[in-house]
mmCIF file of C-alpha atoms in Angstrom:
data_model
loop_
_atom_site.group_PDB
_atom_site.id
_atom_site.type_symbol
_atom_site.label_atom_id
_atom_site.label_comp_id
_atom_site.label_asym_id
_atom_site.label_seq_id
_atom_site.Cartn_x
_atom_site.Cartn_y
_atom_site.Cartn_z
ATOM 1 C CA MET Y 1 2.721 -15.184 21.226
ATOM 2 C CA ALA Y 2 2.179 -12.436 18.659
ATOM 3 C CA VAL Y 3 4.736 -9.644 18.554
ATOM 4 C CA THR Y 4 3.260 -6.148 18.708
ATOM 5 C CA ASP Y 5 4.597 -3.787 16.057
ATOM 6 C CA PRO Y 6 6.278 -0.896 17.932
ATOM 7 C CA VAL Y 7 5.413 1.557 15.139
ATOM 8 C CA PRO Y 8 1.877 3.004 15.467
ATOM 9 C CA SER Y 9 -0.476 2.114 12.640
ATOM 10 C CA ARG Y 10 -0.896 5.713 11.471
ATOM 11 C CA GLU Y 11 2.859 6.143 11.197
ATOM 12 C CA ARG Y 12 3.111 2.877 9.250
ATOM 13 C CA VAL Y 13 0.528 4.232 6.815
ATOM 14 C CA ARG Y 14 2.471 7.468 6.469
ATOM 15 C CA ARG Y 15 5.754 5.670 5.806
ATOM 16 C CA ALA Y 16 4.121 3.292 3.358
ATOM 17 C CA ALA Y 17 2.524 6.138 1.427
ATOM 18 C CA LEU Y 18 5.745 8.126 1.204
ATOM 19 C CA LYS Y 19 7.673 5.107 -0.031
ATOM 20 C CA LEU Y 20 5.116 4.035 -2.616
ATOM 21 C CA PHE Y 21 4.154 7.509 -3.846
ATOM 22 C CA ALA Y 22 7.854 8.313 -4.272
ATOM 23 C CA THR Y 23 8.728 5.117 -6.125
ATOM 24 C CA ARG Y 24 5.524 4.242 -8.006
ATOM 25 C CA GLY Y 25 3.770 7.590 -8.146
ATOM 26 C CA PHE Y 26 0.368 8.467 -6.705
ATOM 27 C CA HIS Y 27 -1.612 7.006 -9.592
ATOM 28 C CA GLY Y 28 0.572 3.906 -9.681
ATOM 29 C CA THR Y 29 -0.170 3.101 -6.035
ATOM 30 C CA GLY Y 30 -3.355 1.244 -5.155
ATOM 31 C CA ILE Y 31 -5.148 0.877 -1.843
ATOM 32 C CA ARG Y 32 -4.106 -2.767 -1.619
ATOM 33 C CA ASP Y 33 -0.485 -1.726 -2.191
ATOM 34 C CA LEU Y 34 -0.681 0.740 0.695
ATOM 35 C CA ALA Y 35 -2.380 -1.777 2.969
ATOM 36 C CA GLN Y 36 0.207 -4.445 2.220
ATOM 37 C CA GLU Y 37 3.143 -2.076 2.748
ATOM 38 C CA ALA Y 38 1.635 -0.790 6.022
ATOM 39 C CA ARG Y 39 0.751 -4.328 7.169
ATOM 40 C CA LEU Y 40 -2.935 -3.486 7.572
ATOM 41 C CA SER Y 41 -6.132 -4.749 6.019
ATOM 42 C CA PRO Y 42 -7.655 -2.501 3.317
ATOM 43 C CA ALA Y 43 -10.634 -1.876 5.611
ATOM 44 C CA SER Y 44 -8.380 -0.814 8.498
ATOM 45 C CA LEU Y 45 -6.361 1.425 6.198
ATOM 46 C CA TYR Y 46 -9.258 3.834 5.663
ATOM 47 C CA HIS Y 47 -9.487 4.388 9.412
ATOM 48 C CA TYR Y 48 -6.015 5.930 9.363
ATOM 49 C CA MET Y 49 -5.968 7.755 6.039
ATOM 50 C CA GLY Y 50 -9.433 8.661 4.791
ATOM 51 C CA THR Y 51 -9.038 8.859 1.018
ATOM 52 C CA LYS Y 52 -5.790 8.287 -0.841
ATOM 53 C CA GLU Y 53 -5.824 11.880 -2.087
ATOM 54 C CA ALA Y 54 -6.375 13.230 1.430
ATOM 55 C CA LEU Y 55 -3.330 11.279 2.571
ATOM 56 C CA LEU Y 56 -1.225 12.661 -0.285
ATOM 57 C CA ALA Y 57 -2.323 16.230 0.443
ATOM 58 C CA GLU Y 58 -1.577 15.834 4.151
ATOM 59 C CA LEU Y 59 1.908 14.480 3.472
ATOM 60 C CA MET Y 60 2.683 17.317 1.084
ATOM 61 C CA ARG Y 61 1.405 20.021 3.426
ATOM 62 C CA GLU Y 62 3.350 18.623 6.373
ATOM 63 C CA SER Y 63 6.562 18.387 4.374
ATOM 64 C CA LEU Y 64 6.273 21.886 2.942
ATOM 65 C CA GLN Y 65 5.305 23.443 6.271
ATOM 66 C CA THR Y 66 8.330 21.872 7.958
ATOM 67 C CA LEU Y 67 10.613 23.128 5.184
ATOM 68 C CA LEU Y 68 9.065 26.601 5.322
ATOM 69 C CA ASP Y 69 9.447 26.832 9.102
ATOM 70 C CA SER Y 70 13.082 25.741 8.877
ATOM 71 C CA ALA Y 71 13.799 28.208 6.077
ATOM 72 C CA ARG Y 72 12.272 31.102 7.973
ATOM 73 C CA ALA Y 73 14.340 30.233 11.022
ATOM 74 C CA THR Y 74 17.587 29.871 9.104
ATOM 75 C CA VAL Y 75 17.355 33.303 7.439
ATOM 76 C CA ALA Y 76 15.826 35.179 10.355
ATOM 77 C CA ASP Y 77 17.706 38.432 11.036
ATOM 78 C CA VAL Y 78 20.157 37.757 8.176
ATOM 79 C CA THR Y 79 20.360 40.843 5.991
ATOM 80 C CA ASP Y 80 23.110 39.948 3.514
ATOM 81 C CA PRO Y 81 21.450 38.446 0.396
ATOM 82 C CA ARG Y 82 24.431 36.179 -0.280
ATOM 83 C CA GLU Y 83 24.299 34.666 3.178
ATOM 84 C CA ARG Y 84 20.525 34.242 3.021
ATOM 85 C CA LEU Y 85 20.766 32.447 -0.308
ATOM 86 C CA ARG Y 86 23.663 30.326 0.904
ATOM 87 C CA ARG Y 87 21.633 29.199 3.909
ATOM 88 C CA LEU Y 88 18.551 28.485 1.825
ATOM 89 C CA VAL Y 89 20.556 26.401 -0.641
ATOM 90 C CA ALA Y 90 22.232 24.453 2.160
ATOM 91 C CA LEU Y 91 18.882 23.740 3.817
ATOM 92 C CA HIS Y 92 17.255 22.696 0.546
ATOM 93 C CA VAL Y 93 20.114 20.369 -0.375
ATOM 94 C CA THR Y 94 20.223 18.838 3.096
ATOM 95 C CA THR Y 95 16.462 18.287 3.141
ATOM 96 C CA HIS Y 96 16.434 16.642 -0.287
ATOM 97 C CA ALA Y 97 19.413 14.454 0.591
ATOM 98 C CA THR Y 98 18.058 13.234 3.923
ATOM 99 C CA GLN Y 99 14.342 13.064 3.053
ATOM 100 C CA PRO Y 100 14.302 11.893 -0.570
ATOM 101 C CA ASP Y 101 10.872 10.247 -0.456
ATOM 102 C CA GLU Y 102 9.154 13.294 1.040
ATOM 103 C CA THR Y 103 10.786 15.707 -1.364
ATOM 104 C CA ARG Y 104 10.143 13.556 -4.439
ATOM 105 C CA VAL Y 105 6.466 13.374 -3.533
ATOM 106 C CA VAL Y 106 6.243 17.147 -3.029
ATOM 107 C CA ASP Y 107 8.195 17.901 -6.201
ATOM 108 C CA ASN Y 108 6.382 15.426 -8.464
ATOM 109 C CA GLU Y 109 2.816 14.871 -7.298
ATOM 110 C CA VAL Y 110 1.184 18.289 -7.016
ATOM 111 C CA ARG Y 111 -0.662 17.693 -10.297
ATOM 112 C CA SER Y 112 -2.230 14.567 -8.812
ATOM 113 C CA LEU Y 113 -4.284 16.698 -6.422
ATOM 114 C CA SER Y 114 -7.715 18.083 -7.202
ATOM 115 C CA PRO Y 115 -8.036 21.897 -7.334
ATOM 116 C CA GLU Y 116 -8.733 22.733 -3.679
ATOM 117 C CA PRO Y 117 -5.970 20.689 -2.002
ATOM 118 C CA ARG Y 118 -3.621 21.565 -4.866
ATOM 119 C CA ALA Y 119 -4.171 25.263 -4.216
ATOM 120 C CA ALA Y 120 -3.314 24.820 -0.525
ATOM 121 C CA VAL Y 121 -0.085 23.005 -1.381
ATOM 122 C CA ILE Y 122 0.869 25.585 -4.007
ATOM 123 C CA ARG Y 123 0.340 28.406 -1.507
ATOM 124 C CA LEU Y 124 2.818 26.785 0.871
ATOM 125 C CA ARG Y 125 5.283 26.126 -1.939
ATOM 126 C CA ASP Y 126 5.023 29.707 -3.183
ATOM 127 C CA THR Y 127 5.509 31.094 0.331
ATOM 128 C CA TYR Y 128 8.672 29.030 0.677
ATOM 129 C CA GLU Y 129 10.001 30.014 -2.743
ATOM 130 C CA ALA Y 130 9.304 33.674 -1.936
ATOM 131 C CA LEU Y 131 12.163 33.499 0.575
ATOM 132 C CA TRP Y 132 14.470 32.586 -2.308
ATOM 133 C CA ALA Y 133 12.959 35.282 -4.509
ATOM 134 C CA ASP Y 134 13.446 37.929 -1.818
ATOM 135 C CA ALA Y 135 17.105 36.995 -1.337
ATOM 136 C CA ILE Y 136 17.804 37.078 -5.073
ATOM 137 C CA ASP Y 137 15.855 40.299 -5.679
ATOM 138 C CA ASP Y 138 17.591 42.030 -2.765
ATOM 139 C CA GLY Y 139 20.953 40.912 -4.122
ATOM 140 C CA VAL Y 140 20.150 42.241 -7.585
ATOM 141 C CA ARG Y 141 19.027 45.602 -6.182
ATOM 142 C CA ALA Y 142 22.222 45.833 -4.126
ATOM 143 C CA GLY Y 143 24.389 45.063 -7.145
ATOM 144 C CA ILE Y 144 25.617 41.826 -5.536
ATOM 145 C CA PHE Y 145 23.801 39.392 -7.842
ATOM 146 C CA HIS Y 146 23.793 39.789 -11.589
ATOM 147 C CA THR Y 147 20.915 38.288 -13.539
ATOM 148 C CA ASP Y 148 18.464 39.712 -16.041
ATOM 149 C CA GLU Y 149 15.884 37.079 -15.082
ATOM 150 C CA PRO Y 150 15.662 36.673 -11.292
ATOM 151 C CA SER Y 151 12.607 34.403 -11.465
ATOM 152 C CA VAL Y 152 14.202 32.073 -13.992
ATOM 153 C CA SER Y 153 17.409 32.028 -11.949
ATOM 154 C CA ARG Y 154 15.440 31.075 -8.842
ATOM 155 C CA LEU Y 155 13.674 28.217 -10.603
ATOM 156 C CA ALA Y 156 16.947 26.976 -12.092
ATOM 157 C CA LEU Y 157 18.664 26.943 -8.698
ATOM 158 C CA LEU Y 158 15.742 25.156 -7.049
ATOM 159 C CA GLU Y 159 15.701 22.530 -9.787
ATOM 160 C CA MET Y 160 19.443 22.027 -9.391
ATOM 161 C CA CYS Y 161 19.012 21.420 -5.665
ATOM 162 C CA ASN Y 162 15.951 19.200 -6.131
ATOM 163 C CA GLY Y 163 18.031 16.727 -8.100
ATOM 164 C CA VAL Y 164 19.997 15.765 -4.995
ATOM 165 C CA ALA Y 165 17.063 13.590 -3.884
ATOM 166 C CA ARG Y 166 17.558 11.369 -6.930
ATOM 167 C CA TRP Y 167 21.223 10.531 -6.539
ATOM 168 C CA TYR Y 168 22.680 11.465 -3.146
ATOM 169 C CA SER Y 169 24.244 8.670 -1.118
ATOM 170 C CA PRO Y 170 25.955 9.038 2.269
ATOM 171 C CA ARG Y 171 28.573 6.653 0.880
ATOM 172 C CA GLY Y 172 29.562 9.172 -1.791
ATOM 173 C CA ALA Y 173 32.827 11.076 -2.047
ATOM 174 C CA LEU Y 174 31.467 14.205 -0.344
ATOM 175 C CA SER Y 175 29.932 14.485 3.086
ATOM 176 C CA LEU Y 176 26.535 16.144 3.243
ATOM 177 C CA GLU Y 177 28.114 19.283 4.689
ATOM 178 C CA GLN Y 178 30.669 19.388 1.872
ATOM 179 C CA LEU Y 179 27.941 18.852 -0.696
ATOM 180 C CA SER Y 180 25.851 21.677 0.753
ATOM 181 C CA ARG Y 181 28.848 24.004 0.636
ATOM 182 C CA HIS Y 182 29.546 23.066 -2.969
ATOM 183 C CA TYR Y 183 25.966 23.727 -4.021
ATOM 184 C CA ALA Y 184 26.014 27.070 -2.216
ATOM 185 C CA ARG Y 185 29.128 28.051 -4.160
ATOM 186 C CA LEU Y 186 27.474 26.962 -7.410
ATOM 187 C CA ALA Y 187 24.400 29.064 -6.633
ATOM 188 C CA LEU Y 188 26.393 32.160 -5.732
ATOM 189 C CA GLY Y 189 28.608 31.699 -8.764
ATOM 190 C CA ALA Y 190 25.593 31.364 -11.058
ATOM 191 C CA LEU Y 191 24.441 34.776 -9.836
ATOM 192 C CA GLY Y 192 27.875 36.324 -10.270
ATOM 193 C CA ALA Y 193 28.561 36.635 -6.551
ATOM 194 C CA GLY Y 194 31.190 33.952 -6.034
ATOM 195 C CA ASP Y 195 31.512 32.495 -2.537
ATOM 196 C CA ALA Y 196 32.744 35.584 -0.747
ATOM 197 C CA VAL Y 197 30.320 35.449 2.164
ATOM 198 C CA GLU Y 198 31.143 32.532 4.437
ATOM 199 C CA ALA Y 199 30.191 29.941 1.845
ATOM 200 C CA GLY Y 200 31.910 27.259 3.852
ATOM 201 C CA LYS Y 201 29.676 27.442 6.905
ATOM 202 C CA SER Y 202 26.721 25.174 7.540
ATOM 203 C CA PRO Y 203 23.326 26.807 8.191
#
């Protein structure tokens, strides 16, 4: 008797796409590759994904929207720029460590999209990064952060945190909470603020 796969077909397609887009890249992944990974026929695959680009755009929008919603929640009603930045760094590091495929796809594949879906993804990304920009700008205005180039500092900190997706392992020397704390201290230190504001707490 055949065994029914407990994972719905659409979810299998999603998981297959994330895995292959993250490891092979969008252009290095063919329809047959996706079908094989999802254990579907190529004809059935189109029923669950439409075009390959539409699937990529959907995955990127979902990932960014989830990150944006979490970021908004974690800094809601927090006025201190140091604490806001600390929470944003901790969230970003945790997300990249626990969802490496999703974050690699978002970080690396935006150029694979055609103009209209790319613009939608970039709007979400920019809205998320604006939370970082606001925290840094507020800290500079308050004399808490010290940088002549807030935008460059923001991009540098984001890139530092993005790298976690490439190397983090739960078997490493630091727990994820310890790693998030360390990155928060690095971020605050890079802006001349040290870790004076509860840098040891999790978001």
